Amino acid sequence: MTIASDDPRVAAAAAPPPAPPPGPPVRRRRRLTRNRWGYAYVAPFFVLFACFSLYPFLYTAWISLHEVRLSDIDGAEFVGLGNYTALLQNEFFWNAARNTLTIGVLSTVPQLAMALGLAHLLNYKLRGRTFYRVAMLMPYATSIAAATLVFAQLFGHDYGLINTLLEAVGFDRVDWESGTWTSQFAISVIVTWRWTGYNALIYLAAMQAIPGDLYEAATLDGASRWQQFLHVTIPALKPTILFTIVVSTIGAVQLFGEPLLFSGNGMTSGGVSNQYQTLGLLMYDQGWTNFHLGQAAATAWAMFLIILVVVGGYALLARRRARAER
Amino acid sequence: MTVPPRRRAALGAALVATLMAAGCGGSGSDDGTITLDLGLFGTFGFEEAGLYDEYMEMHPEIRIQEESVERSADYYRALQTRLAAGSGLADIQGIEIGFVADVVANHADAFVDFAARDNADEILGHYYDWKVEGSTTADGRVVGLGTDAGPEAMCFRRDLFEQAGLPTDRAELAQLWSTWEGYLELGRQYEASPTKPEGSAFLDSPASVFSAAVYQGQTAYDDEDGNPIPESSDGVATAWQHASAAAGEGMTANLIQFGDEWNSAFANGAFATISCPAWMLGYITGQAGDEGEGRWDVAPLPGGAGNWGGSWLGVTESSEHKEEAIALVEWLTAPEQQVRMFTEEQHFPSSQQAAEDPEVATATSEYFSGAPVGQIFGSSAAALRFTPIGPYDTQIQEAFTNALSTVAEGTGPDDAFQAALDEIEQVVGG
């Protein structure tokens, strides 16, 4: 964005002071009062952020250092990093971490690949383009609860549509919910269904920003459509792809609503043998079924650290590749 | 979407204002009436039975507001948070058997002590002893007055039994399944029958056996002091033995109770028996619909009396209208109203006096093939004794019933039992 403005405020903020001012505090105060509307405008966000994000964030960290039950919240006992060491030795934590990883891979990879393909198709001049674009965003606009309840019905063992279809073409009924892979596959389908369109639209927006002459040049050089996609579109989309990978990864680590509602009876264990218990669900199970607030808080922080590490890893990777290409 | 900055700030300010307004809502009484709030879960049925309207007619100065959460687990989460925060409690709170032990052990101070009332003998004397014991603290405080109870029986499908060539006479079945061994033996006959309807199982879920049988032991999940003893309890050992046999031999439909598939299965004839507390009759009627009429029947529970569920109403100490709330709770739980709750809503009384009332004791159910439900549930309730309960019973039971589902899927019973103990350790352990 270029700012072409002779608004003194913009100029004051952007340009270095032309001459050393005699009294800097006066100047700063003037700038503060001049910008007071700016601060007033951003204040609601920061007030809400402080109340509903920053405070809970810090309080969760504090709670995670205690052994505390909801019934006896005043009887909290300081245990230092005890909850974290217990977590590392807890087979339920590792099980949930494994499930989160497999569901994450099962949902994110096909999701982004399909989104890229869809965006590429929608980038052509199609009849009814707007309709397709709106239709793609519909799953994203559906609430997780509604989508999951419908999918849980579809994947039902005895009366589910999917099993009825499987049976009609000669296959056996699949007990989607009780199997480890089948349940994780079913949950991945819900996630993929919900997020593919959203990512496709982001890709589409980025594709439309690619200058047309690049394609023209490629065509002149005799590149086929597929080669254009590989050698023009994908490289140009790299930053966007990284962004969607980061966002999808964060979403995958936090996956919660789908596995909670998939069982259909509100159980927080993620299936009778925890076969689809994700980290988010484990945290809820510890906090709101078992009422071990300290453990749940430690799990929450562990999830946060996992996200930081993974996203940091992506960033490093991206930077190293960018440097290698230069 | 882009919103102009000025507009955005206005939106933000409006949001803050709304949040602040929502935070300090209060119930004003400018016209001299008193509003009593009830925080409940599931279907207590007072409203449906018309009890609130009747009470408000008798006491024009009282207005009753009920707020009900569908699942008791969700309700309990919210109640615990409010108890911990010490605010947001209703005047009257429902307390379920699943968490009454926690309330008794940790939150008795937050509730009015009914044993200390002048009319304590009158309001507590008409109950079964086991009901009052459930809401009594170690030092004798009583945190709530009982509403319904869940004496158990065995519900069965006459039509499916007939097709499979099994007897359908209640008295004969009661004899045949006086023990769980006898019940399982009938199950084997059912499963082996060449004429049983295809795709139907003898029982809905191993949980049907387990959660009924576990309370028939000397102890269920806890010792006298409410400490969990899942490994050494005789109730758990016998219940596990029978339930894992049923699961391992494949005579259950292995449905998760209260899940969607389980709900649909009532109408589809996917199972022939289910252990049913009195309140389950209404549930079955609702799920199986009109077509189920005359197909279902009720016989006594194998292995003796059992109880599943039941609730209390407590008055919170933080209530601004304590006396009025106490009066309402006393009235709602009085024997006369408990009789009505049974005849109209099929909630079985926890009041012995109400259960022995002819209107209850001689009641039969048209839907359940004319079964003498008053007598069947009444004798179950009369034979009950108090089994110690603890704060984690709900979670422990879920761990066991989950493990039983894995047995039905092919896991060895010993491995499954160990898995349940590991899961329980997550709940009760530090």
Coordinates of N, CA and C in Angstrom, one line a residue, chain B residues 141-259:
Chain B
R141 N -25.4 -33.5 58.3 CA -26.2 -32.5 57.5 C -26.9 -33.1 56.4
V142 N -28.0 -32.6 56.0 CA -28.7 -33.2 54.8 C -28.8 -32.1 53.8
V143 N -28.1 -32.3 52.6 CA -28.0 -31.2 51.7 C -29.1 -31.0 50.7
G144 N -30.0 -32.0 50.7 CA -31.1 -31.9 49.7 C -32.3 -32.9 50.0
L145 N -33.4 -32.6 49.5 CA -34.6 -33.5 49.7 C -34.8 -34.3 48.4
G146 N -35.0 -35.6 48.5 CA -35.1 -36.5 47.4 C -36.3 -36.2 46.5
T147 N -36.1 -36.3 45.2 CA -37.2 -36.2 44.3 C -37.5 -37.7 43.8
D148 N -36.9 -38.1 42.7 CA -37.3 -39.5 42.3 C -36.2 -40.5 42.6
A149 N -36.4 -41.7 42.4 CA -35.4 -42.8 42.6 C -35.4 -43.6 41.3
G150 N -34.4 -44.5 41.2 CA -34.3 -45.3 40.0 C -34.2 -46.8 40.3
P151 N -35.2 -47.3 41.0 CA -35.2 -48.8 41.3 C -35.3 -49.4 39.9
E152 N -34.6 -50.6 39.8 CA -34.4 -51.2 38.5 C -35.2 -52.4 38.3
A153 N -35.5 -52.7 37.0 CA -36.1 -53.9 36.6 C -35.5 -54.3 35.2
M154 N -36.0 -55.4 34.6 CA -35.5 -55.7 33.3 C -36.6 -55.6 32.3
C155 N -36.4 -54.7 31.3 CA -37.4 -54.6 30.3 C -37.1 -55.5 29.1
F156 N -38.1 -56.1 28.6 CA -37.9 -57.1 27.5 C -38.9 -56.9 26.4
R157 N -38.5 -57.4 25.2 CA -39.4 -57.3 24.0 C -40.2 -58.7 23.9
R158 N -41.5 -58.6 24.2 CA -42.3 -59.9 24.2 C -42.2 -60.5 22.8
D159 N -42.4 -59.6 21.7 CA -42.5 -60.1 20.4 C -41.2 -60.8 20.0
L160 N -40.0 -60.3 20.3 CA -38.7 -60.9 20.0 C -38.5 -62.2 20.7
F161 N -38.9 -62.2 22.0 CA -38.8 -63.4 22.8 C -39.6 -64.5 22.2
E162 N -40.8 -64.2 21.8 CA -41.7 -65.1 21.2 C -41.1 -65.7 19.9
Q163 N -40.6 -64.9 19.1 CA -40.1 -65.3 17.8 C -38.9 -66.3 18.1
A164 N -38.1 -66.0 19.1 CA -36.9 -66.8 19.4 C -37.3 -68.0 20.2
G165 N -38.6 -68.2 20.5 CA -39.1 -69.4 21.3 C -38.7 -69.3 22.7
L166 N -38.6 -68.1 23.3 CA -38.3 -68.0 24.7 C -39.7 -67.7 25.5
P167 N -39.7 -68.1 26.7 CA -41.0 -67.8 27.5 C -41.2 -66.3 27.6
T168 N -42.5 -65.9 27.6 CA -42.7 -64.4 27.7 C -43.5 -64.1 29.0
D169 N -43.7 -65.1 29.8 CA -44.5 -64.8 31.0 C -43.5 -64.2 32.1
R170 N -44.0 -63.0 32.6 CA -43.2 -62.3 33.6 C -42.7 -63.1 34.8
A171 N -43.7 -63.8 35.3 CA -43.4 -64.6 36.6 C -42.4 -65.7 36.2
E172 N -42.6 -66.3 35.1 CA -41.6 -67.4 34.7 C -40.2 -66.9 34.4
L173 N -40.2 -65.7 33.7 CA -38.9 -65.1 33.5 C -38.2 -64.7 34.8
A174 N -39.0 -64.1 35.7 CA -38.4 -63.7 37.0 C -37.8 -64.9 37.6
Q175 N -38.4 -66.0 37.5 CA -37.8 -67.3 38.1 C -36.6 -67.7 37.3
L176 N -36.6 -67.7 36.0 CA -35.5 -68.1 35.2 C -34.3 -67.2 35.4
W177 N -34.5 -65.9 35.4 CA -33.4 -65.0 35.6 C -33.4 -64.3 37.0
S178 N -33.6 -65.2 38.0 CA -33.5 -64.7 39.3 C -32.0 -64.4 39.6
T179 N -31.1 -65.0 38.9 CA -29.7 -64.7 39.0 C -29.2 -64.3 37.6
W180 N -28.0 -63.6 37.6 CA -27.4 -63.2 36.4 C -27.0 -64.4 35.5
E181 N -26.6 -65.5 36.2 CA -26.2 -66.7 35.5 C -27.5 -67.2 34.6
G182 N -28.6 -67.1 35.3 CA -29.8 -67.5 34.6 C -30.2 -66.6 33.4
Y183 N -29.9 -65.3 33.6 CA -30.1 -64.4 32.6 C -29.2 -64.6 31.4
L184 N -28.0 -64.9 31.7 CA -27.0 -65.2 30.6 C -27.4 -66.5 29.9
E185 N -27.9 -67.4 30.6 CA -28.3 -68.7 30.0 C -29.4 -68.5 29.0
L186 N -30.4 -67.6 29.4 CA -31.4 -67.3 28.5 C -30.9 -66.6 27.2
G187 N -29.9 -65.8 27.5 CA -29.2 -65.0 26.4 C -28.6 -66.0 25.4
R188 N -27.9 -67.1 25.9 CA -27.3 -68.1 25.0 C -28.4 -68.7 24.2
Q189 N -29.5 -69.0 24.9 CA -30.7 -69.7 24.1 C -31.1 -68.7 23.0
Y190 N -31.2 -67.5 23.4 CA -31.7 -66.5 22.4 C -30.8 -66.4 21.2
E191 N -29.5 -66.3 21.5 CA -28.6 -66.2 20.4 C -28.5 -67.4 19.5
A192 N -28.7 -68.6 20.2 CA -28.6 -69.9 19.4 C -29.9 -70.2 18.7
S193 N -31.0 -69.4 19.0 CA -32.3 -69.8 18.4 C -32.2 -69.5 16.9
P194 N -32.6 -70.5 16.1 CA -32.6 -70.3 14.6 C -33.8 -69.3 14.2
T195 N -34.7 -69.1 15.1 CA -35.9 -68.3 14.6 C -35.8 -66.8 15.2
K196 N -34.7 -66.5 15.9 CA -34.7 -65.1 16.4 C -34.5 -64.1 15.2
P197 N -35.1 -62.9 15.3 CA -35.1 -62.0 14.2 C -33.6 -61.7 13.9
E198 N -33.3 -61.6 12.6 CA -32.0 -61.4 12.2 C -31.5 -60.0 12.6
G199 N -30.3 -59.9 13.0 CA -29.7 -58.6 13.4 C -30.1 -58.2 14.8
S200 N -30.8 -59.0 15.5 CA -31.2 -58.5 16.9 C -30.3 -59.3 17.9
A201 N -29.9 -58.6 19.0 CA -29.1 -59.2 20.0 C -29.9 -59.3 21.3
F202 N -29.4 -60.1 22.2 CA -30.2 -60.4 23.5 C -30.3 -59.1 24.3
L203 N -29.2 -58.3 24.4 CA -29.2 -57.1 25.2 C -28.5 -56.0 24.5
D204 N -28.8 -54.7 24.9 CA -28.4 -53.6 24.2 C -26.9 -53.4 24.3
S205 N -26.3 -53.5 25.5 CA -25.0 -53.2 25.8 C -24.5 -53.9 27.0
P206 N -23.2 -54.2 27.1 CA -22.8 -54.8 28.4 C -23.0 -53.9 29.6
A207 N -23.1 -52.6 29.3 CA -23.4 -51.7 30.4 C -24.7 -52.0 31.1
S208 N -25.6 -52.6 30.4 CA -26.9 -52.9 30.9 C -26.7 -53.9 32.1
V209 N -25.8 -54.9 31.9 CA -25.6 -55.8 33.0 C -24.7 -55.2 34.1
F210 N -23.6 -54.5 33.6 CA -22.6 -54.0 34.6 C -23.2 -53.0 35.5
S211 N -23.8 -51.9 35.0 CA -24.2 -50.8 35.9 C -25.4 -51.3 36.8
A212 N -26.1 -52.3 36.4 CA -27.2 -52.8 37.3 C -26.6 -53.7 38.4
A213 N -25.7 -54.6 38.0 CA -25.1 -55.6 38.9 C -24.2 -55.0 39.9
V214 N -23.5 -53.9 39.5 CA -22.4 -53.4 40.4 C -23.0 -52.9 41.7
Y215 N -24.2 -52.4 41.7 CA -24.8 -51.9 43.0 C -25.5 -53.0 43.8
Q216 N -25.4 -54.3 43.3 CA -26.0 -55.4 44.1 C -24.9 -56.0 45.0
G217 N -23.7 -55.5 44.9 CA -22.6 -56.0 45.8 C -22.7 -55.3 47.2
Q218 N -21.9 -55.8 48.1 CA -21.8 -55.0 49.4 C -21.2 -53.6 49.2
T219 N -20.3 -53.6 48.3 CA -19.8 -52.3 47.8 C -19.8 -52.2 46.3
A220 N -20.0 -51.0 45.8 CA -19.9 -50.8 44.4 C -18.5 -50.2 44.0
Y221 N -18.4 -48.9 43.9 CA -17.1 -48.4 43.5 C -16.3 -47.9 44.7
D222 N -16.9 -47.7 45.8 CA -16.2 -47.0 46.9 C -16.4 -47.8 48.3
D223 N -15.5 -47.5 49.2 CA -15.6 -48.0 50.5 C -16.5 -47.1 51.3
E224 N -16.7 -47.4 52.6 CA -17.6 -46.7 53.5 C -17.3 -45.2 53.5
D225 N -16.1 -44.8 53.3 CA -15.7 -43.4 53.4 C -15.8 -42.7 52.1
G226 N -16.2 -43.4 51.0 CA -16.3 -42.8 49.7 C -15.0 -42.8 48.9
N227 N -14.0 -43.6 49.4 CA -12.8 -43.7 48.6 C -12.9 -44.8 47.6
P228 N -12.5 -44.5 46.3 CA -12.7 -45.5 45.3 C -11.9 -46.8 45.5
I229 N -12.5 -47.9 45.4 CA -11.8 -49.2 45.5 C -12.2 -50.1 44.4
P230 N -12.0 -49.7 43.1 CA -12.5 -50.5 42.0 C -11.9 -51.8 41.9
E231 N -10.6 -52.0 42.4 CA -10.0 -53.3 42.3 C -10.5 -54.3 43.3
S232 N -10.9 -53.9 44.5 CA -11.3 -54.9 45.5 C -12.7 -55.0 45.8
S233 N -13.6 -54.2 45.1 CA -15.0 -54.2 45.4 C -15.6 -55.5 44.9
D234 N -16.5 -56.1 45.7 CA -17.2 -57.3 45.3 C -18.2 -57.0 44.2
G235 N -18.8 -55.9 44.3 CA -19.8 -55.5 43.3 C -19.2 -55.4 41.9
V236 N -18.0 -54.8 41.9 CA -17.3 -54.6 40.6 C -16.9 -56.0 40.0
A237 N -16.4 -56.8 40.9 CA -15.9 -58.1 40.5 C -17.0 -59.0 39.9
T238 N -18.2 -59.1 40.6 CA -19.3 -59.9 40.0 C -19.8 -59.2 38.8
A239 N -20.0 -57.9 38.8 CA -20.6 -57.2 37.7 C -19.7 -57.4 36.5
W240 N -18.4 -57.3 36.7 CA -17.5 -57.5 35.5 C -17.6 -58.9 35.0
Q241 N -17.6 -59.9 35.9 CA -17.6 -61.2 35.4 C -18.8 -61.5 34.5
H242 N -20.0 -61.1 35.0 CA -21.2 -61.3 34.1 C -21.2 -60.5 32.9
A243 N -20.9 -59.2 33.0 CA -21.0 -58.3 31.9 C -19.9 -58.7 30.8
S244 N -18.7 -59.1 31.2 CA -17.7 -59.4 30.2 C -18.0 -60.7 29.6
A245 N -18.7 -61.6 30.3 CA -19.2 -62.8 29.7 C -20.2 -62.5 28.6
A246 N -21.2 -61.6 28.9 CA -22.2 -61.2 27.9 C -21.5 -60.6 26.7
A247 N -20.5 -59.7 27.0 CA -19.8 -59.0 25.9 C -19.0 -60.0 25.0
G248 N -18.2 -60.8 25.7 CA -17.3 -61.7 25.1 C -18.0 -62.8 24.2
E249 N -19.2 -63.2 24.7 CA -20.0 -64.2 24.0 C -20.8 -63.6 22.9
G250 N -20.7 -62.3 22.7 CA -21.4 -61.7 21.6 C -22.9 -61.6 21.7
M251 N -23.4 -61.6 22.9 CA -24.9 -61.5 23.0 C -25.4 -60.1 23.1
T252 N -24.5 -59.1 23.0 CA -24.9 -57.7 23.1 C -24.9 -57.0 21.8
A253 N -25.7 -56.0 21.6 CA -25.7 -55.2 20.3 C -24.5 -54.3 20.4
N254 N -23.8 -54.2 21.6 CA -22.7 -53.4 21.8 C -22.9 -51.9 21.4
L255 N -24.1 -51.4 21.8 CA -24.3 -50.0 21.5 C -23.9 -49.1 22.7
I256 N -23.5 -47.9 22.4 CA -23.1 -47.0 23.5 C -24.4 -46.4 24.0
Q257 N -24.6 -46.6 25.3 CA -25.9 -46.1 25.9 C -26.0 -44.6 25.8
F258 N -27.1 -44.1 25.4 CA -27.5 -42.7 25.1 C -26.8 -42.2 23.9
G259 N -26.2 -43.0 23.1 CA -25.7 -42.6 21.8 C -26.8 -42.6 20.8

